[in-house]
Amino acid sequence: MKLHRIGVAILIVILSVTLAGALAELPSVEQRTSTSQLTRRVIDGGLQDTGALNLVSAVLFDYRAFDTLGEATVIFAAVAGVVMLFYQAPLHPSSIGLSMLAKRSLDSIGPFVFLAGMYVVLYGHISPGGGFQGGVILATLTILISIVYGLETERRLLDPTFKTTLESSAALLFMVIAFGGILTGEYFLSNLSAGFPRGEAGSLLSAGSLAPLNAAIGLKVGAGLALIFYSMVKREPE
Amino acid sequence: MTEIFHVMVLTFLIICAIAVAYIRDLLSAVILFAAYSLMMAVIWQQLDAPDIAMAEAAIGAGVTTLLFVVTISKTRRQE
């Protein structure tokens, strides 16, 4: 026991020294943005290349859209795994929920949560946010409903089969947009060069395929997380 | 002023991280972890990364906490 603790302490000291050394070697933010070719390329040419004001979205859904497709696939696999794992659990839904006060509070804030989620998804190419963040906010709304109003109410509002369909069709929408690039003679996931309209920078319908890709990811993540929560809170047989 | 704020937030972050590792009650650990995520979101925002801040606040402080709570309710509360 004693020896074990000393070993851990030595390991922590070694790790701290290594990390402190690495930290001292790091260039400052100003130094990095002025010397890194990649950073300069995105900051200077991002708006020209993609038509998106939010450069983070530009990187996520244009320059590195293929990575985003991979991330979406990972989430898809995770959702499928969780749903499969809890598939056997029969449903004993409750429609009692919390007190009247909690229900009325959710009635007042619910629409605004939905609005915030939709805003973050649809304006992902203009302001901070995007499909992932907005999708999680939308999923939070369904989770709030199932906690406050009971799982039965949430199930009646949004059928699990509907959520599954929504998630799969959002994934399909992403692929359809991605293949649109190939159909016009460009590359997989090509954006402006494949003929998607550039629009006026800063308006809702701009930046070519970025907005629809954001919407697809938003629906996918939202439906997927709602499904994960739904599958997990279904009661086990007692 | 911002310097003091940063030091305060980072200190809180370190305290939260150590407390999460030491605490025996898993539900308390999850709530502490949510507080940690929220502080982390503030730090991302201070570092001019609002996209990551939103993701951290929504996923780290929101959904992860909920999923952990559901998992604890299905297993044991004490470590």
GROMACS .gro file of C-alpha atoms in nm:
model
  317
    1MET     CA    1   0.000   0.000   0.000
    2LYS     CA    2   0.273   0.242   0.107
    3LEU     CA    3   0.493   0.150  -0.190
    4HIS     CA    4   0.197   0.189  -0.424
    5ARG     CA    5   0.137   0.546  -0.301
    6ILE     CA    6   0.503   0.642  -0.345
    7GLY     CA    7   0.492   0.504  -0.700
    8VAL     CA    8   0.185   0.714  -0.780
    9ALA     CA    9   0.352   1.025  -0.635
   10ILE     CA   10   0.664   0.970  -0.847
   11LEU     CA   11   0.449   0.922  -1.159
   12ILE     CA   12   0.256   1.243  -1.089
   13VAL     CA   13   0.580   1.440  -1.040
   14ILE     CA   14   0.723   1.306  -1.369
   15LEU     CA   15   0.399   1.387  -1.552
   16SER     CA   16   0.383   1.740  -1.406
   17VAL     CA   17   0.743   1.816  -1.504
   18THR     CA   18   0.683   1.689  -1.858
   19LEU     CA   19   0.362   1.891  -1.896
   20ALA     CA   20   0.521   2.206  -1.753
   21GLY     CA   21   0.808   2.165  -2.000
   22ALA     CA   22   0.564   2.126  -2.289
   23LEU     CA   23   0.367   2.429  -2.168
   24ALA     CA   24   0.683   2.642  -2.166
   25GLU     CA   25   0.756   2.536  -2.523
   26LEU     CA   26   0.412   2.639  -2.653
   27PRO     CA   27   0.409   2.951  -2.872
   28SER     CA   28   0.177   3.234  -2.772
   29VAL     CA   29  -0.157   3.279  -2.948
   30GLU     CA   30  -0.038   3.582  -3.144
   31GLN     CA   31   0.277   3.400  -3.251
   32ARG     CA   32   0.076   3.100  -3.371
   33THR     CA   33  -0.180   3.294  -3.571
   34SER     CA   34   0.091   3.497  -3.742
   35THR     CA   35   0.321   3.207  -3.833
   36SER     CA   36   0.096   2.907  -3.895
   37GLN     CA   37   0.017   2.875  -4.265
   38LEU     CA   38  -0.306   2.687  -4.200
   39THR     CA   39  -0.442   2.941  -3.951
   40ARG     CA   40  -0.361   3.231  -4.185
   41ARG     CA   41  -0.523   3.049  -4.477
   42VAL     CA   42  -0.849   2.994  -4.290
   43ILE     CA   43  -0.866   3.341  -4.133
   44ASP     CA   44  -0.779   3.527  -4.455
   45GLY     CA   45  -0.953   3.309  -4.713
   46GLY     CA   46  -1.229   3.141  -4.514
   47LEU     CA   47  -1.501   3.388  -4.608
   48GLN     CA   48  -1.391   3.383  -4.973
   49ASP     CA   49  -1.374   3.001  -4.986
   50THR     CA   50  -1.696   2.915  -4.805
   51GLY     CA   51  -1.908   3.230  -4.772
   52ALA     CA   52  -1.954   3.161  -4.399
   53LEU     CA   53  -1.894   3.429  -4.136
   54ASN     CA   54  -1.842   3.171  -3.861
   55LEU     CA   55  -1.501   3.029  -3.947
   56VAL     CA   56  -1.534   2.741  -3.701
   57SER     CA   57  -1.838   2.620  -3.897
   58ALA     CA   58  -1.645   2.681  -4.218
   59VAL     CA   59  -1.374   2.443  -4.101
   60LEU     CA   60  -1.618   2.188  -3.959
   61PHE     CA   61  -1.856   2.169  -4.256
   62ASP     CA   62  -1.643   2.273  -4.552
   63TYR     CA   63  -1.268   2.226  -4.515
   64ARG     CA   64  -1.301   1.928  -4.281
   65ALA     CA   65  -1.655   1.814  -4.363
   66PHE     CA   66  -1.533   1.459  -4.407
   67ASP     CA   67  -1.420   1.453  -4.041
   68THR     CA   68  -1.766   1.575  -3.942
   69LEU     CA   69  -1.916   1.287  -4.136
   70GLY     CA   70  -1.694   1.055  -3.931
   71GLU     CA   71  -1.808   1.216  -3.605
   72ALA     CA   72  -2.170   1.182  -3.710
   73THR     CA   73  -2.108   0.815  -3.787
   74VAL     CA   74  -1.958   0.765  -3.439
   75ILE     CA   75  -2.269   0.920  -3.280
   76PHE     CA   76  -2.489   0.706  -3.503
   77ALA     CA   77  -2.307   0.392  -3.391
   78ALA     CA   78  -2.327   0.499  -3.025
   79VAL     CA   79  -2.701   0.560  -3.048
   80ALA     CA   80  -2.756   0.229  -3.227
   81GLY     CA   81  -2.551   0.050  -2.960
   82VAL     CA   82  -2.738   0.204  -2.665
   83VAL     CA   83  -3.078   0.143  -2.823
   84MET     CA   84  -2.984  -0.218  -2.897
   85LEU     CA   85  -2.847  -0.268  -2.543
   86PHE     CA   86  -3.171  -0.150  -2.380
   87TYR     CA   87  -3.404  -0.291  -2.645
   88GLN     CA   88  -3.524  -0.580  -2.428
   89ALA     CA   89  -3.632  -0.358  -2.141
   90PRO     CA   90  -4.011  -0.336  -2.149
   91LEU     CA   91  -4.166   0.004  -2.109
   92HIS     CA   92  -4.353   0.099  -1.791
   93PRO     CA   93  -4.406   0.463  -1.870
   94SER     CA   94  -4.532   0.704  -1.610
   95SER     CA   95  -4.745   1.002  -1.698
   96ILE     CA   96  -4.748   1.151  -1.350
   97GLY     CA   97  -4.443   1.374  -1.378
   98LEU     CA   98  -4.346   1.648  -1.136
   99SER     CA   99  -4.557   1.908  -0.956
  100MET     CA  100  -4.788   2.159  -1.122
  101LEU     CA  101  -4.531   2.434  -1.061
  102ALA     CA  102  -4.262   2.251  -1.256
  103LYS     CA  103  -4.505   2.180  -1.541
  104ARG     CA  104  -4.613   2.545  -1.574
  105SER     CA  105  -4.247   2.657  -1.561
  106LEU     CA  106  -4.162   2.420  -1.845
  107ASP     CA  107  -4.464   2.547  -2.039
  108SER     CA  108  -4.319   2.898  -2.019
  109ILE     CA  109  -3.954   2.819  -2.098
  110GLY     CA  110  -4.006   2.524  -2.335
  111PRO     CA  111  -4.083   2.727  -2.651
  112PHE     CA  112  -3.782   2.947  -2.587
  113VAL     CA  113  -3.553   2.647  -2.543
  114PHE     CA  114  -3.684   2.517  -2.876
  115LEU     CA  115  -3.629   2.858  -3.037
  116ALA     CA  116  -3.275   2.878  -2.899
  117GLY     CA  117  -3.197   2.531  -3.030
  118MET     CA  118  -3.335   2.604  -3.375
  119TYR     CA  119  -3.150   2.938  -3.385
  120VAL     CA  120  -2.818   2.777  -3.293
  121VAL     CA  121  -2.868   2.509  -3.562
  122LEU     CA  122  -2.991   2.733  -3.845
  123TYR     CA  123  -2.752   3.024  -3.784
  124GLY     CA  124  -2.452   2.796  -3.735
  125HIS     CA  125  -2.275   2.941  -4.039
  126ILE     CA  126  -2.319   3.301  -3.921
  127SER     CA  127  -2.295   3.310  -3.541
  128PRO     CA  128  -2.124   3.077  -3.292
  129GLY     CA  129  -2.293   2.740  -3.266
  130GLY     CA  130  -2.387   2.478  -3.519
  131GLY     CA  131  -2.547   2.143  -3.563
  132PHE     CA  132  -2.388   1.968  -3.267
  133GLN     CA  133  -2.458   2.239  -3.008
  134GLY     CA  134  -2.809   2.316  -3.131
  135GLY     CA  135  -2.896   1.948  -3.160
  136VAL     CA  136  -2.798   1.894  -2.798
  137ILE     CA  137  -3.018   2.189  -2.692
  138LEU     CA  138  -3.311   2.037  -2.884
  139ALA     CA  139  -3.247   1.699  -2.720
  140THR     CA  140  -3.241   1.870  -2.379
  141LEU     CA  141  -3.596   1.992  -2.445
  142THR     CA  142  -3.729   1.637  -2.502
  143ILE     CA  143  -3.540   1.522  -2.190
  144LEU     CA  144  -3.696   1.807  -1.987
  145ILE     CA  145  -4.041   1.709  -2.112
  146SER     CA  146  -3.991   1.345  -2.017
  147ILE     CA  147  -3.871   1.443  -1.668
  148VAL     CA  148  -4.134   1.705  -1.595
  149TYR     CA  149  -4.436   1.555  -1.772
  150GLY     CA  150  -4.342   1.188  -1.750
  151LEU     CA  151  -4.210   0.954  -2.015
  152GLU     CA  152  -4.556   0.863  -2.147
  153THR     CA  153  -4.632   1.222  -2.247
  154GLU     CA  154  -4.301   1.256  -2.423
  155ARG     CA  155  -4.360   0.928  -2.603
  156ARG     CA  156  -4.698   1.050  -2.724
  157LEU     CA  157  -4.548   1.378  -2.847
  158LEU     CA  158  -4.251   1.218  -3.021
  159ASP     CA  159  -4.280   0.850  -3.102
  160PRO     CA  160  -3.949   0.659  -3.067
  161THR     CA  161  -4.000   0.519  -3.417
  162PHE     CA  162  -4.036   0.874  -3.544
  163LYS     CA  163  -3.711   0.970  -3.370
  164THR     CA  164  -3.533   0.672  -3.527
  165THR     CA  165  -3.666   0.770  -3.869
  166LEU     CA  166  -3.567   1.132  -3.810
  167GLU     CA  167  -3.212   1.036  -3.716
  168SER     CA  168  -3.166   0.804  -4.011
  169SER     CA  169  -3.317   1.046  -4.262
  170ALA     CA  170  -3.096   1.329  -4.130
  171ALA     CA  171  -2.793   1.106  -4.185
  172LEU     CA  172  -2.923   1.030  -4.536
  173LEU     CA  173  -2.975   1.402  -4.603
  174PHE     CA  174  -2.611   1.464  -4.511
  175MET     CA  175  -2.502   1.195  -4.758
  176VAL     CA  176  -2.730   1.328  -5.033
  177ILE     CA  177  -2.581   1.677  -4.995
  178ALA     CA  178  -2.234   1.522  -4.987
  179PHE     CA  179  -2.298   1.330  -5.310
  180GLY     CA  180  -2.435   1.648  -5.469
  181GLY     CA  181  -2.072   1.751  -5.505
  182ILE     CA  182  -1.991   1.439  -5.707
  183LEU     CA  183  -2.298   1.479  -5.932
  184THR     CA  184  -2.178   1.821  -6.048
  185GLY     CA  185  -1.835   1.686  -6.138
  186GLU     CA  186  -1.657   1.809  -5.825
  187TYR     CA  187  -1.542   1.619  -5.517
  188PHE     CA  188  -1.736   1.449  -5.237
  189LEU     CA  189  -1.866   1.722  -5.001
  190SER     CA  190  -1.764   2.007  -5.233
  191ASN     CA  191  -1.937   2.327  -5.131
  192LEU     CA  192  -1.927   2.644  -5.342
  193SER     CA  193  -1.732   2.486  -5.627
  194ALA     CA  194  -2.014   2.233  -5.671
  195GLY     CA  195  -2.259   2.512  -5.746
  196PHE     CA  196  -2.422   2.558  -5.408
  197PRO     CA  197  -2.533   2.924  -5.396
  198ARG     CA  198  -2.295   3.153  -5.211
  199GLY     CA  199  -2.561   3.404  -5.115
  200GLU     CA  200  -2.488   3.725  -4.930
  201ALA     CA  201  -2.244   3.675  -4.643
  202GLY     CA  202  -2.432   3.704  -4.314
  203SER     CA  203  -2.778   3.621  -4.447
  204LEU     CA  204  -2.960   3.302  -4.352
  205LEU     CA  205  -2.946   3.150  -4.701
  206SER     CA  206  -2.577   3.177  -4.763
  207ALA     CA  207  -2.257   2.974  -4.754
  208GLY     CA  208  -2.384   2.705  -4.993
  209SER     CA  209  -2.420   2.361  -4.841
  210LEU     CA  210  -2.314   2.469  -4.490
  211ALA     CA  211  -2.663   2.555  -4.367
  212PRO     CA  212  -2.831   2.230  -4.485
  213LEU     CA  213  -2.540   2.024  -4.352
  214ASN     CA  214  -2.577   2.203  -4.016
  215ALA     CA  215  -2.950   2.132  -4.015
  216ALA     CA  216  -2.890   1.764  -4.093
  217ILE     CA  217  -2.633   1.729  -3.814
  218GLY     CA  218  -2.862   1.919  -3.575
  219LEU     CA  219  -3.157   1.686  -3.639
  220LYS     CA  220  -2.932   1.382  -3.620
  221VAL     CA  221  -2.768   1.474  -3.289
  222GLY     CA  222  -3.095   1.593  -3.137
  223ALA     CA  223  -3.291   1.283  -3.229
  224GLY     CA  224  -2.997   1.059  -3.138
  225LEU     CA  225  -2.945   1.198  -2.788
  226ALA     CA  226  -3.320   1.199  -2.723
  227LEU     CA  227  -3.324   0.830  -2.825
  228ILE     CA  228  -3.030   0.750  -2.596
  229PHE     CA  229  -3.203   0.912  -2.298
  230TYR     CA  230  -3.536   0.748  -2.384
  231SER     CA  231  -3.380   0.404  -2.412
  232MET     CA  232  -3.192   0.445  -2.084
  233VAL     CA  233  -3.486   0.557  -1.869
  234LYS     CA  234  -3.721   0.283  -1.987
  235ARG     CA  235  -3.777   0.076  -1.673
  236GLU     CA  236  -3.623  -0.266  -1.628
  237PRO     CA  237  -3.868  -0.548  -1.551
  238GLU     CA  238  -3.913  -0.574  -1.174
  239MET     CA  239  -0.985   4.265  -1.294
  240THR     CA  240  -1.000   3.995  -1.561
  241GLU     CA  241  -0.678   3.849  -1.420
  242ILE     CA  242  -0.841   3.803  -1.078
  243PHE     CA  243  -1.148   3.651  -1.245
  244HIS     CA  244  -0.934   3.404  -1.441
  245VAL     CA  245  -0.740   3.301  -1.131
  246MET     CA  246  -1.067   3.250  -0.940
  247VAL     CA  247  -1.225   3.041  -1.216
  248LEU     CA  248  -0.914   2.828  -1.263
  249THR     CA  249  -0.882   2.772  -0.886
  250PHE     CA  250  -1.245   2.664  -0.873
  251LEU     CA  251  -1.177   2.431  -1.165
  252ILE     CA  252  -0.884   2.265  -0.988
  253ILE     CA  253  -1.079   2.231  -0.662
  254CYS     CA  254  -1.370   2.073  -0.853
  255ALA     CA  255  -1.142   1.829  -1.033
  256ILE     CA  256  -0.973   1.714  -0.710
  257ALA     CA  257  -1.307   1.690  -0.529
  258VAL     CA  258  -1.456   1.474  -0.808
  259ALA     CA  259  -1.167   1.231  -0.769
  260TYR     CA  260  -1.190   1.217  -0.388
  261ILE     CA  261  -1.563   1.218  -0.315
  262ARG     CA  262  -1.726   0.881  -0.233
  263ASP     CA  263  -2.087   0.968  -0.315
  264LEU     CA  264  -2.121   0.924  -0.691
  265LEU     CA  265  -2.422   1.156  -0.727
  266SER     CA  266  -2.228   1.439  -0.563
  267ALA     CA  267  -1.935   1.363  -0.791
  268VAL     CA  268  -2.162   1.396  -1.097
  269ILE     CA  269  -2.298   1.731  -0.978
  270LEU     CA  270  -1.943   1.854  -0.909
  271PHE     CA  271  -1.847   1.741  -1.257
  272ALA     CA  272  -2.134   1.949  -1.398
  273ALA     CA  273  -2.002   2.252  -1.207
  274TYR     CA  274  -1.658   2.178  -1.351
  275SER     CA  275  -1.804   2.170  -1.704
  276LEU     CA  276  -1.986   2.498  -1.649
  277MET     CA  277  -1.665   2.668  -1.532
  278MET     CA  278  -1.484   2.515  -1.828
  279ALA     CA  279  -1.747   2.671  -2.056
  280VAL     CA  280  -1.675   3.012  -1.898
  281ILE     CA  281  -1.304   2.959  -1.964
  282TRP     CA  282  -1.363   2.865  -2.329
  283GLN     CA  283  -1.571   3.179  -2.368
  284GLN     CA  284  -1.289   3.384  -2.212
  285LEU     CA  285  -1.046   3.226  -2.460
  286ASP     CA  286  -1.262   3.355  -2.751
  287ALA     CA  287  -1.395   3.010  -2.838
  288PRO     CA  288  -1.774   3.054  -2.809
  289ASP     CA  289  -1.846   2.748  -3.025
  290ILE     CA  290  -1.665   2.519  -2.783
  291ALA     CA  291  -1.817   2.704  -2.487
  292MET     CA  292  -2.167   2.625  -2.615
  293ALA     CA  293  -2.079   2.263  -2.676
  294GLU     CA  294  -1.923   2.232  -2.331
  295ALA     CA  295  -2.221   2.394  -2.158
  296ALA     CA  296  -2.480   2.190  -2.348
  297ILE     CA  297  -2.305   1.853  -2.357
  298GLY     CA  298  -2.076   1.866  -2.052
  299ALA     CA  299  -2.301   2.040  -1.803
  300GLY     CA  300  -2.633   1.927  -1.950
  301VAL     CA  301  -2.665   1.595  -2.122
  302THR     CA  302  -2.363   1.414  -1.972
  303THR     CA  303  -2.484   1.495  -1.620
  304LEU     CA  304  -2.830   1.363  -1.701
  305LEU     CA  305  -2.696   1.041  -1.852
  306PHE     CA  306  -2.469   0.989  -1.548
  307VAL     CA  307  -2.762   1.044  -1.311
  308VAL     CA  308  -2.970   0.790  -1.505
  309THR     CA  309  -2.681   0.543  -1.490
  310ILE     CA  310  -2.642   0.593  -1.114
  311SER     CA  311  -3.015   0.541  -1.064
  312LYS     CA  312  -2.978   0.208  -1.247
  313THR     CA  313  -2.667   0.097  -1.051
  314ARG     CA  314  -2.530   0.198  -0.708
  315ARG     CA  315  -2.490   0.541  -0.555
  316GLN     CA  316  -2.186   0.467  -0.339
  317GLU     CA  317  -1.846   0.393  -0.484
   0.00000   0.00000   0.00000
